[in-house]
């Protein structure tokens, strides 16, 4: 198969069908715009499994996703959508760059879910956008941006409830969307411990509760165990539905 693109965590291949792509989930991990690099053993399989479970579940609730099927433990077949170069971040609790840039204390529950748009451009360091900047650079129409916002908030509501039942707090997460030939919007990329901040509700300690890529970013150790925990709880919750 022709390799179309190799990203930091996944490789994208063209399949025989022009409308279908294959994504291969790697164990490679990067942070801080790829300044920090490493491997999380088993991550590719876990992220592929967790994303599959969440995409299928969201799809059943009426959210269009790019997911088609999972031919192997690290491979996902997806619809060939054109990715809108925006990273849509939803935050329920202050963490990460929000704390760095605003001085909000990590762990503060936000008064409402905060939706942010970042430009998906590694060379520019994925800058935070404003509504007017989105218009000026013309990467999405105002109507599309409103649709993305509504979808992101709806997905947040579903995921927050889902993770709550897994005894996990959904702190924040990043989504990517794409459009098909008709202009229909689909949820793309992945939803995994790489792209979400997830805190274990059963742990009080601010570091012990972290079940996501922050363990890698901040060298907290037990990264693999945390990812396995998330996978086990997500699969258990899916089975109980
Ligand atoms: O992770 P960092 O502190 O640099 O950025 P953030 O803006 O606080 O990230 C918010 C959420 O989006 C976190 O759950 C990140 O894991 C996720 N994110 C991502 O998956 N990919 C990015 N390029 C940026 C953020």
PDB file of C-alpha atoms and ligand atoms in Angstrom:
ATOM      1  CA  UNK A   1       0.000   0.000   0.000  1.00  0.00           C
ATOM      2  CA  UNK A   2       1.137   3.524  -0.734  1.00  0.00           C
ATOM      3  CA  UNK A   3       2.218   5.460   2.335  1.00  0.00           C
ATOM      4  CA  UNK A   4       0.500   8.853   2.170  1.00  0.00           C
ATOM      5  CA  UNK A   5       1.831  10.400   5.340  1.00  0.00           C
ATOM      6  CA  UNK A   6       3.740   9.486   8.485  1.00  0.00           C
ATOM      7  CA  UNK A   7       2.745  11.499  11.542  1.00  0.00           C
ATOM      8  CA  UNK A   8       4.063  11.447  15.077  1.00  0.00           C
ATOM      9  CA  UNK A   9       1.795   8.641  16.290  1.00  0.00           C
ATOM     10  CA  UNK A  10       0.280   7.124  13.148  1.00  0.00           C
ATOM     11  CA  UNK A  11       1.037   6.191   9.555  1.00  0.00           C
ATOM     12  CA  UNK A  12      -1.577   6.777   6.855  1.00  0.00           C
ATOM     13  CA  UNK A  13      -1.857   4.462   3.820  1.00  0.00           C
ATOM     14  CA  UNK A  14      -3.974   4.617   0.675  1.00  0.00           C
ATOM     15  CA  UNK A  15      -6.029   1.427   0.105  1.00  0.00           C
ATOM     16  CA  UNK A  16      -7.265   0.050  -3.242  1.00  0.00           C
ATOM     17  CA  UNK A  17     -10.507   1.903  -2.640  1.00  0.00           C
ATOM     18  CA  UNK A  18      -9.973   5.681  -3.133  1.00  0.00           C
ATOM     19  CA  UNK A  19     -12.605   6.413  -0.447  1.00  0.00           C
ATOM     20  CA  UNK A  20     -10.852   4.335   2.229  1.00  0.00           C
ATOM     21  CA  UNK A  21      -7.571   4.974   4.072  1.00  0.00           C
ATOM     22  CA  UNK A  22      -5.731   2.762   6.534  1.00  0.00           C
ATOM     23  CA  UNK A  23      -4.166   4.187   9.691  1.00  0.00           C
ATOM     24  CA  UNK A  24      -1.423   2.290  11.527  1.00  0.00           C
ATOM     25  CA  UNK A  25      -1.028   3.208  15.207  1.00  0.00           C
ATOM     26  CA  UNK A  26       2.638   3.390  16.331  1.00  0.00           C
ATOM     27  CA  UNK A  27       4.200   3.082  19.792  1.00  0.00           C
ATOM     28  CA  UNK A  28       6.166   6.304  19.164  1.00  0.00           C
ATOM     29  CA  UNK A  29       5.377   9.117  21.558  1.00  0.00           C
ATOM     30  CA  UNK A  30       6.225  12.790  21.194  1.00  0.00           C
ATOM     31  CA  UNK A  31       5.502  15.828  23.333  1.00  0.00           C
ATOM     32  CA  UNK A  32       6.130  19.571  23.254  1.00  0.00           C
ATOM     33  CA  UNK A  33       5.844  19.733  19.465  1.00  0.00           C
ATOM     34  CA  UNK A  34       8.146  16.700  19.058  1.00  0.00           C
ATOM     35  CA  UNK A  35      11.013  18.166  21.121  1.00  0.00           C
ATOM     36  CA  UNK A  36      10.612  15.181  23.459  1.00  0.00           C
ATOM     37  CA  UNK A  37      10.550  11.757  21.826  1.00  0.00           C
ATOM     38  CA  UNK A  38      10.173   8.238  23.139  1.00  0.00           C
ATOM     39  CA  UNK A  39       8.199   5.016  22.971  1.00  0.00           C
ATOM     40  CA  UNK A  40       5.309   3.774  25.031  1.00  0.00           C
ATOM     41  CA  UNK A  41       5.306  -0.010  24.632  1.00  0.00           C
ATOM     42  CA  UNK A  42       1.896  -1.268  23.489  1.00  0.00           C
ATOM     43  CA  UNK A  43       0.524   2.249  22.987  1.00  0.00           C
ATOM     44  CA  UNK A  44      -0.374   1.755  19.313  1.00  0.00           C
ATOM     45  CA  UNK A  45      -2.567  -1.226  20.092  1.00  0.00           C
ATOM     46  CA  UNK A  46      -4.191   0.474  23.093  1.00  0.00           C
ATOM     47  CA  UNK A  47      -4.920   3.752  21.278  1.00  0.00           C
ATOM     48  CA  UNK A  48      -6.341   1.866  18.291  1.00  0.00           C
ATOM     49  CA  UNK A  49      -8.531  -0.242  20.583  1.00  0.00           C
ATOM     50  CA  UNK A  50      -9.728   2.694  22.730  1.00  0.00           C
ATOM     51  CA  UNK A  51     -10.408   4.877  19.666  1.00  0.00           C
ATOM     52  CA  UNK A  52     -12.319   2.056  17.978  1.00  0.00           C
ATOM     53  CA  UNK A  53     -14.510   1.525  21.042  1.00  0.00           C
ATOM     54  CA  UNK A  54     -15.233   5.251  21.452  1.00  0.00           C
ATOM     55  CA  UNK A  55     -15.819   5.910  17.732  1.00  0.00           C
ATOM     56  CA  UNK A  56     -18.261   2.982  17.493  1.00  0.00           C
ATOM     57  CA  UNK A  57     -20.066   4.154  20.606  1.00  0.00           C
ATOM     58  CA  UNK A  58     -20.255   7.805  19.454  1.00  0.00           C
ATOM     59  CA  UNK A  59     -21.465   6.637  16.040  1.00  0.00           C
ATOM     60  CA  UNK A  60     -24.291   4.717  17.768  1.00  0.00           C
ATOM     61  CA  UNK A  61     -25.306   8.024  19.398  1.00  0.00           C
ATOM     62  CA  UNK A  62     -25.489   9.790  16.032  1.00  0.00           C
ATOM     63  CA  UNK A  63     -22.023  11.406  15.816  1.00  0.00           C
ATOM     64  CA  UNK A  64     -20.573  10.822  12.315  1.00  0.00           C
ATOM     65  CA  UNK A  65     -16.996   9.493  12.625  1.00  0.00           C
ATOM     66  CA  UNK A  66     -14.419   8.436  10.035  1.00  0.00           C
ATOM     67  CA  UNK A  67     -14.202   4.940  11.587  1.00  0.00           C
ATOM     68  CA  UNK A  68     -14.951   1.971   9.295  1.00  0.00           C
ATOM     69  CA  UNK A  69     -13.392  -1.097  10.949  1.00  0.00           C
ATOM     70  CA  UNK A  70     -10.273  -2.471  12.656  1.00  0.00           C
ATOM     71  CA  UNK A  71      -8.580  -5.106  10.470  1.00  0.00           C
ATOM     72  CA  UNK A  72      -5.838  -5.727  13.071  1.00  0.00           C
ATOM     73  CA  UNK A  73      -5.008  -4.603  16.595  1.00  0.00           C
ATOM     74  CA  UNK A  74      -2.991  -1.593  15.378  1.00  0.00           C
ATOM     75  CA  UNK A  75      -4.824  -0.797  12.160  1.00  0.00           C
ATOM     76  CA  UNK A  76      -8.006   1.149  11.561  1.00  0.00           C
ATOM     77  CA  UNK A  77      -9.718   1.626   8.214  1.00  0.00           C
ATOM     78  CA  UNK A  78     -11.226   5.094   7.937  1.00  0.00           C
ATOM     79  CA  UNK A  79     -13.201   7.180   5.461  1.00  0.00           C
ATOM     80  CA  UNK A  80     -10.945   9.307   3.242  1.00  0.00           C
ATOM     81  CA  UNK A  81     -12.043  12.699   4.537  1.00  0.00           C
ATOM     82  CA  UNK A  82     -10.217  15.983   4.024  1.00  0.00           C
ATOM     83  CA  UNK A  83      -8.971  17.032   7.443  1.00  0.00           C
ATOM     84  CA  UNK A  84      -9.825  20.622   8.428  1.00  0.00           C
ATOM     85  CA  UNK A  85      -6.496  21.969   9.790  1.00  0.00           C
ATOM     86  CA  UNK A  86      -7.963  22.909  13.174  1.00  0.00           C
ATOM     87  CA  UNK A  87      -7.365  21.226  16.519  1.00  0.00           C
ATOM     88  CA  UNK A  88     -10.558  21.574  18.525  1.00  0.00           C
ATOM     89  CA  UNK A  89      -9.806  21.399  22.254  1.00  0.00           C
ATOM     90  CA  UNK A  90     -12.561  21.049  24.860  1.00  0.00           C
ATOM     91  CA  UNK A  91     -11.723  21.659  28.520  1.00  0.00           C
ATOM     92  CA  UNK A  92     -13.775  20.866  31.614  1.00  0.00           C
ATOM     93  CA  UNK A  93     -10.983  21.388  34.152  1.00  0.00           C
ATOM     94  CA  UNK A  94      -7.979  23.722  33.942  1.00  0.00           C
ATOM     95  CA  UNK A  95      -4.700  21.990  32.985  1.00  0.00           C
ATOM     96  CA  UNK A  96      -1.759  22.250  30.606  1.00  0.00           C
ATOM     97  CA  UNK A  97      -1.463  25.284  28.362  1.00  0.00           C
ATOM     98  CA  UNK A  98      -4.622  26.894  29.793  1.00  0.00           C
ATOM     99  CA  UNK A  99      -2.913  27.143  33.196  1.00  0.00           C
ATOM    100  CA  UNK A 100       0.375  28.324  31.671  1.00  0.00           C
ATOM    101  CA  UNK A 101      -1.290  31.035  29.606  1.00  0.00           C
ATOM    102  CA  UNK A 102      -3.978  32.305  32.011  1.00  0.00           C
ATOM    103  CA  UNK A 103      -2.618  31.579  35.488  1.00  0.00           C
ATOM    104  CA  UNK A 104      -5.672  29.441  36.330  1.00  0.00           C
ATOM    105  CA  UNK A 105      -4.799  26.812  38.926  1.00  0.00           C
ATOM    106  CA  UNK A 106      -4.493  23.227  37.674  1.00  0.00           C
ATOM    107  CA  UNK A 107      -7.587  21.301  38.707  1.00  0.00           C
ATOM    108  CA  UNK A 108      -9.975  24.277  38.779  1.00  0.00           C
ATOM    109  CA  UNK A 109     -13.377  23.188  37.518  1.00  0.00           C
ATOM    110  CA  UNK A 110     -14.317  25.561  34.696  1.00  0.00           C
ATOM    111  CA  UNK A 111     -17.733  27.320  34.891  1.00  0.00           C
ATOM    112  CA  UNK A 112     -18.620  25.920  31.442  1.00  0.00           C
ATOM    113  CA  UNK A 113     -16.897  23.637  28.915  1.00  0.00           C
ATOM    114  CA  UNK A 114     -14.325  25.764  27.124  1.00  0.00           C
ATOM    115  CA  UNK A 115     -13.958  25.185  23.366  1.00  0.00           C
ATOM    116  CA  UNK A 116     -10.733  26.373  21.725  1.00  0.00           C
ATOM    117  CA  UNK A 117      -9.456  26.255  18.151  1.00  0.00           C
ATOM    118  CA  UNK A 118      -5.754  25.841  17.401  1.00  0.00           C
ATOM    119  CA  UNK A 119      -4.159  25.917  13.961  1.00  0.00           C
ATOM    120  CA  UNK A 120      -2.912  22.430  13.068  1.00  0.00           C
ATOM    121  CA  UNK A 121       0.547  23.447  11.898  1.00  0.00           C
ATOM    122  CA  UNK A 122       3.648  21.982  13.592  1.00  0.00           C
ATOM    123  CA  UNK A 123       5.979  24.523  11.958  1.00  0.00           C
ATOM    124  CA  UNK A 124       4.002  27.362  13.565  1.00  0.00           C
ATOM    125  CA  UNK A 125       3.687  25.496  16.891  1.00  0.00           C
ATOM    126  CA  UNK A 126      -0.118  25.000  16.658  1.00  0.00           C
ATOM    127  CA  UNK A 127      -1.069  28.569  17.708  1.00  0.00           C
ATOM    128  CA  UNK A 128      -4.347  29.391  19.476  1.00  0.00           C
ATOM    129  CA  UNK A 129      -6.770  31.057  17.060  1.00  0.00           C
ATOM    130  CA  UNK A 130      -9.431  33.725  17.524  1.00  0.00           C
ATOM    131  CA  UNK A 131     -12.712  33.758  15.548  1.00  0.00           C
ATOM    132  CA  UNK A 132     -11.390  36.639  13.419  1.00  0.00           C
ATOM    133  CA  UNK A 133      -8.072  34.884  12.774  1.00  0.00           C
ATOM    134  CA  UNK A 134     -10.023  31.835  11.544  1.00  0.00           C
ATOM    135  CA  UNK A 135     -11.863  34.141   9.099  1.00  0.00           C
ATOM    136  CA  UNK A 136      -8.670  35.853   7.935  1.00  0.00           C
ATOM    137  CA  UNK A 137      -6.769  32.639   7.213  1.00  0.00           C
ATOM    138  CA  UNK A 138      -9.947  31.214   5.688  1.00  0.00           C
ATOM    139  CA  UNK A 139      -9.571  27.546   6.623  1.00  0.00           C
ATOM    140  CA  UNK A 140     -13.199  27.035   7.612  1.00  0.00           C
ATOM    141  CA  UNK A 141     -16.435  28.947   7.086  1.00  0.00           C
ATOM    142  CA  UNK A 142     -18.252  30.552  10.004  1.00  0.00           C
ATOM    143  CA  UNK A 143     -20.987  27.946   9.609  1.00  0.00           C
ATOM    144  CA  UNK A 144     -18.437  25.106   9.731  1.00  0.00           C
ATOM    145  CA  UNK A 145     -16.797  26.573  12.832  1.00  0.00           C
ATOM    146  CA  UNK A 146     -20.207  26.743  14.539  1.00  0.00           C
ATOM    147  CA  UNK A 147     -20.900  23.133  13.539  1.00  0.00           C
ATOM    148  CA  UNK A 148     -17.509  22.013  14.910  1.00  0.00           C
ATOM    149  CA  UNK A 149     -18.190  23.806  18.161  1.00  0.00           C
ATOM    150  CA  UNK A 150     -21.640  22.201  18.556  1.00  0.00           C
ATOM    151  CA  UNK A 151     -20.257  18.749  17.691  1.00  0.00           C
ATOM    152  CA  UNK A 152     -17.330  19.170  20.112  1.00  0.00           C
ATOM    153  CA  UNK A 153     -19.678  20.170  22.961  1.00  0.00           C
ATOM    154  CA  UNK A 154     -22.015  17.259  22.225  1.00  0.00           C
ATOM    155  CA  UNK A 155     -19.088  14.821  22.118  1.00  0.00           C
ATOM    156  CA  UNK A 156     -17.815  16.293  25.392  1.00  0.00           C
ATOM    157  CA  UNK A 157     -21.170  15.630  27.061  1.00  0.00           C
ATOM    158  CA  UNK A 158     -21.203  12.016  25.881  1.00  0.00           C
ATOM    159  CA  UNK A 159     -17.546  11.351  26.747  1.00  0.00           C
ATOM    160  CA  UNK A 160     -17.748  13.044  30.152  1.00  0.00           C
ATOM    161  CA  UNK A 161     -20.645  10.777  31.143  1.00  0.00           C
ATOM    162  CA  UNK A 162     -18.914   7.731  29.676  1.00  0.00           C
ATOM    163  CA  UNK A 163     -15.614   8.296  31.479  1.00  0.00           C
ATOM    164  CA  UNK A 164     -17.418   9.150  34.701  1.00  0.00           C
ATOM    165  CA  UNK A 165     -18.821   5.611  34.677  1.00  0.00           C
ATOM    166  CA  UNK A 166     -15.219   4.374  34.227  1.00  0.00           C
ATOM    167  CA  UNK A 167     -14.304   6.288  37.417  1.00  0.00           C
ATOM    168  CA  UNK A 168     -12.300   8.675  35.230  1.00  0.00           C
ATOM    169  CA  UNK A 169     -12.538  12.472  35.068  1.00  0.00           C
ATOM    170  CA  UNK A 170     -12.361  13.857  31.517  1.00  0.00           C
ATOM    171  CA  UNK A 171     -10.215  16.959  32.093  1.00  0.00           C
ATOM    172  CA  UNK A 172      -9.716  18.028  28.464  1.00  0.00           C
ATOM    173  CA  UNK A 173      -9.201  16.559  25.004  1.00  0.00           C
ATOM    174  CA  UNK A 174      -8.429  17.409  21.388  1.00  0.00           C
ATOM    175  CA  UNK A 175     -10.549  16.532  18.358  1.00  0.00           C
ATOM    176  CA  UNK A 176      -9.951  16.781  14.633  1.00  0.00           C
ATOM    177  CA  UNK A 177     -12.639  16.849  11.988  1.00  0.00           C
ATOM    178  CA  UNK A 178     -12.773  16.382   8.235  1.00  0.00           C
ATOM    179  CA  UNK A 179     -15.225  16.726   5.359  1.00  0.00           C
ATOM    180  CA  UNK A 180     -16.222  14.266   2.631  1.00  0.00           C
ATOM    181  CA  UNK A 181     -16.844  15.176  -1.020  1.00  0.00           C
ATOM    182  CA  UNK A 182     -20.360  16.387  -0.180  1.00  0.00           C
ATOM    183  CA  UNK A 183     -19.139  18.662   2.604  1.00  0.00           C
ATOM    184  CA  UNK A 184     -20.476  16.460   5.425  1.00  0.00           C
ATOM    185  CA  UNK A 185     -18.418  16.766   8.617  1.00  0.00           C
ATOM    186  CA  UNK A 186     -16.953  13.686  10.307  1.00  0.00           C
ATOM    187  CA  UNK A 187     -15.011  13.270  13.533  1.00  0.00           C
ATOM    188  CA  UNK A 188     -11.491  12.125  12.551  1.00  0.00           C
ATOM    189  CA  UNK A 189      -8.090  11.305  14.058  1.00  0.00           C
ATOM    190  CA  UNK A 190      -8.278   9.431  17.394  1.00  0.00           C
ATOM    191  CA  UNK A 191      -9.631   9.649  20.926  1.00  0.00           C
ATOM    192  CA  UNK A 192      -7.105   8.066  23.273  1.00  0.00           C
ATOM    193  CA  UNK A 193      -4.899   8.698  26.313  1.00  0.00           C
ATOM    194  CA  UNK A 194      -2.594  10.517  23.834  1.00  0.00           C
ATOM    195  CA  UNK A 195      -5.252  13.123  23.053  1.00  0.00           C
ATOM    196  CA  UNK A 196      -7.194  13.360  26.331  1.00  0.00           C
ATOM    197  CA  UNK A 197      -6.300  14.282  29.911  1.00  0.00           C
ATOM    198  CA  UNK A 198      -7.830  11.583  32.094  1.00  0.00           C
ATOM    199  CA  UNK A 199      -7.716  11.569  35.903  1.00  0.00           C
ATOM    200  CA  UNK A 200      -8.477   8.502  38.011  1.00  0.00           C
ATOM    201  CA  UNK A 201     -11.390   9.377  40.323  1.00  0.00           C
ATOM    202  CA  UNK A 202     -10.270   6.734  42.812  1.00  0.00           C
ATOM    203  CA  UNK A 203      -6.889   8.461  43.406  1.00  0.00           C
ATOM    204  CA  UNK A 204      -6.551  11.641  45.479  1.00  0.00           C
ATOM    205  CA  UNK A 205      -2.885  12.315  44.713  1.00  0.00           C
ATOM    206  CA  UNK A 206      -2.403  14.871  41.915  1.00  0.00           C
ATOM    207  CA  UNK A 207       0.269  12.772  40.188  1.00  0.00           C
ATOM    208  CA  UNK A 208      -0.959   9.268  40.966  1.00  0.00           C
ATOM    209  CA  UNK A 209      -4.349  10.051  39.369  1.00  0.00           C
ATOM    210  CA  UNK A 210      -2.910  10.888  35.922  1.00  0.00           C
ATOM    211  CA  UNK A 211      -3.823   8.191  33.353  1.00  0.00           C
ATOM    212  CA  UNK A 212      -2.764   9.910  30.116  1.00  0.00           C
ATOM    213  CA  UNK A 213       0.186  11.232  28.098  1.00  0.00           C
ATOM    214  CA  UNK A 214       1.081  13.699  30.867  1.00  0.00           C
ATOM    215  CA  UNK A 215       2.823  10.716  32.541  1.00  0.00           C
ATOM    216  CA  UNK A 216       5.163  10.689  29.530  1.00  0.00           C
ATOM    217  CA  UNK A 217       5.361  14.493  29.130  1.00  0.00           C
ATOM    218  CA  UNK A 218       6.260  14.959  32.802  1.00  0.00           C
ATOM    219  CA  UNK A 219       8.373  11.783  33.269  1.00  0.00           C
ATOM    220  CA  UNK A 220       6.041  10.445  35.962  1.00  0.00           C
ATOM    221  CA  UNK A 221       6.717   6.765  35.151  1.00  0.00           C
ATOM    222  CA  UNK A 222       4.176   3.908  34.877  1.00  0.00           C
ATOM    223  CA  UNK A 223       3.034   5.229  31.483  1.00  0.00           C
ATOM    224  CA  UNK A 224       2.191   1.780  30.079  1.00  0.00           C
ATOM    225  CA  UNK A 225       0.203   0.820  33.201  1.00  0.00           C
ATOM    226  CA  UNK A 226      -1.840   4.010  32.956  1.00  0.00           C
ATOM    227  CA  UNK A 227      -2.692   3.405  29.284  1.00  0.00           C
ATOM    228  CA  UNK A 228      -3.623  -0.225  30.106  1.00  0.00           C
ATOM    229  CA  UNK A 229      -5.886   1.015  32.914  1.00  0.00           C
ATOM    230  CA  UNK A 230      -7.752   3.312  30.534  1.00  0.00           C
ATOM    231  CA  UNK A 231      -8.166   0.540  27.967  1.00  0.00           C
ATOM    232  CA  UNK A 232      -9.436  -1.960  30.563  1.00  0.00           C
ATOM    233  CA  UNK A 233     -11.976   0.470  32.011  1.00  0.00           C
ATOM    234  CA  UNK A 234     -13.217   1.674  28.609  1.00  0.00           C
ATOM    235  CA  UNK A 235     -13.701  -1.899  27.345  1.00  0.00           C
ATOM    236  CA  UNK A 236     -15.434  -2.916  30.570  1.00  0.00           C
ATOM    237  CA  UNK A 237     -17.825   0.044  30.299  1.00  0.00           C
ATOM    238  CA  UNK A 238     -18.545  -0.705  26.607  1.00  0.00           C
ATOM    239  CA  UNK A 239     -19.305  -4.341  27.465  1.00  0.00           C
ATOM    240  CA  UNK A 240     -21.713  -3.292  30.216  1.00  0.00           C
ATOM    241  CA  UNK A 241     -23.800  -1.154  27.812  1.00  0.00           C
TER     242      UNK A 241
HETATM  243  O1  LIG B   1      -0.717  19.325  26.081  1.00  0.00           O
HETATM  244  P1  LIG B   1      -0.412  20.781  26.216  1.00  0.00           P
HETATM  245  O2  LIG B   1      -0.385  21.275  27.613  1.00  0.00           O
HETATM  246  O3  LIG B   1       0.739  21.221  25.389  1.00  0.00           O
HETATM  247  O4  LIG B   1      -1.621  21.481  25.478  1.00  0.00           O
HETATM  248  P2  LIG B   1      -3.091  21.745  25.934  1.00  0.00           P
HETATM  249  O5  LIG B   1      -3.548  22.840  25.047  1.00  0.00           O
HETATM  250  O6  LIG B   1      -3.229  21.955  27.402  1.00  0.00           O
HETATM  251  O7  LIG B   1      -3.859  20.400  25.534  1.00  0.00           O
HETATM  252  C1  LIG B   1      -5.240  20.229  25.744  1.00  0.00           C
HETATM  253  C2  LIG B   1      -5.629  18.796  25.434  1.00  0.00           C
HETATM  254  O8  LIG B   1      -5.489  18.545  24.042  1.00  0.00           O
HETATM  255  C3  LIG B   1      -4.776  17.735  26.135  1.00  0.00           C
HETATM  256  O9  LIG B   1      -5.620  16.640  26.481  1.00  0.00           O
HETATM  257  C4  LIG B   1      -3.764  17.313  25.088  1.00  0.00           C
HETATM  258  O10 LIG B   1      -3.372  15.976  25.264  1.00  0.00           O
HETATM  259  C5  LIG B   1      -4.576  17.479  23.806  1.00  0.00           C
HETATM  260  N1  LIG B   1      -3.707  17.860  22.666  1.00  0.00           N
HETATM  261  C6  LIG B   1      -3.414  16.938  21.670  1.00  0.00           C
HETATM  262  O11 LIG B   1      -3.892  15.803  21.725  1.00  0.00           O
HETATM  263  N2  LIG B   1      -2.625  17.284  20.603  1.00  0.00           N
HETATM  264  C7  LIG B   1      -2.130  18.528  20.491  1.00  0.00           C
HETATM  265  N3  LIG B   1      -1.388  18.833  19.436  1.00  0.00           N
HETATM  266  C8  LIG B   1      -2.405  19.478  21.482  1.00  0.00           C
HETATM  267  C9  LIG B   1      -3.204  19.119  22.568  1.00  0.00           C
END
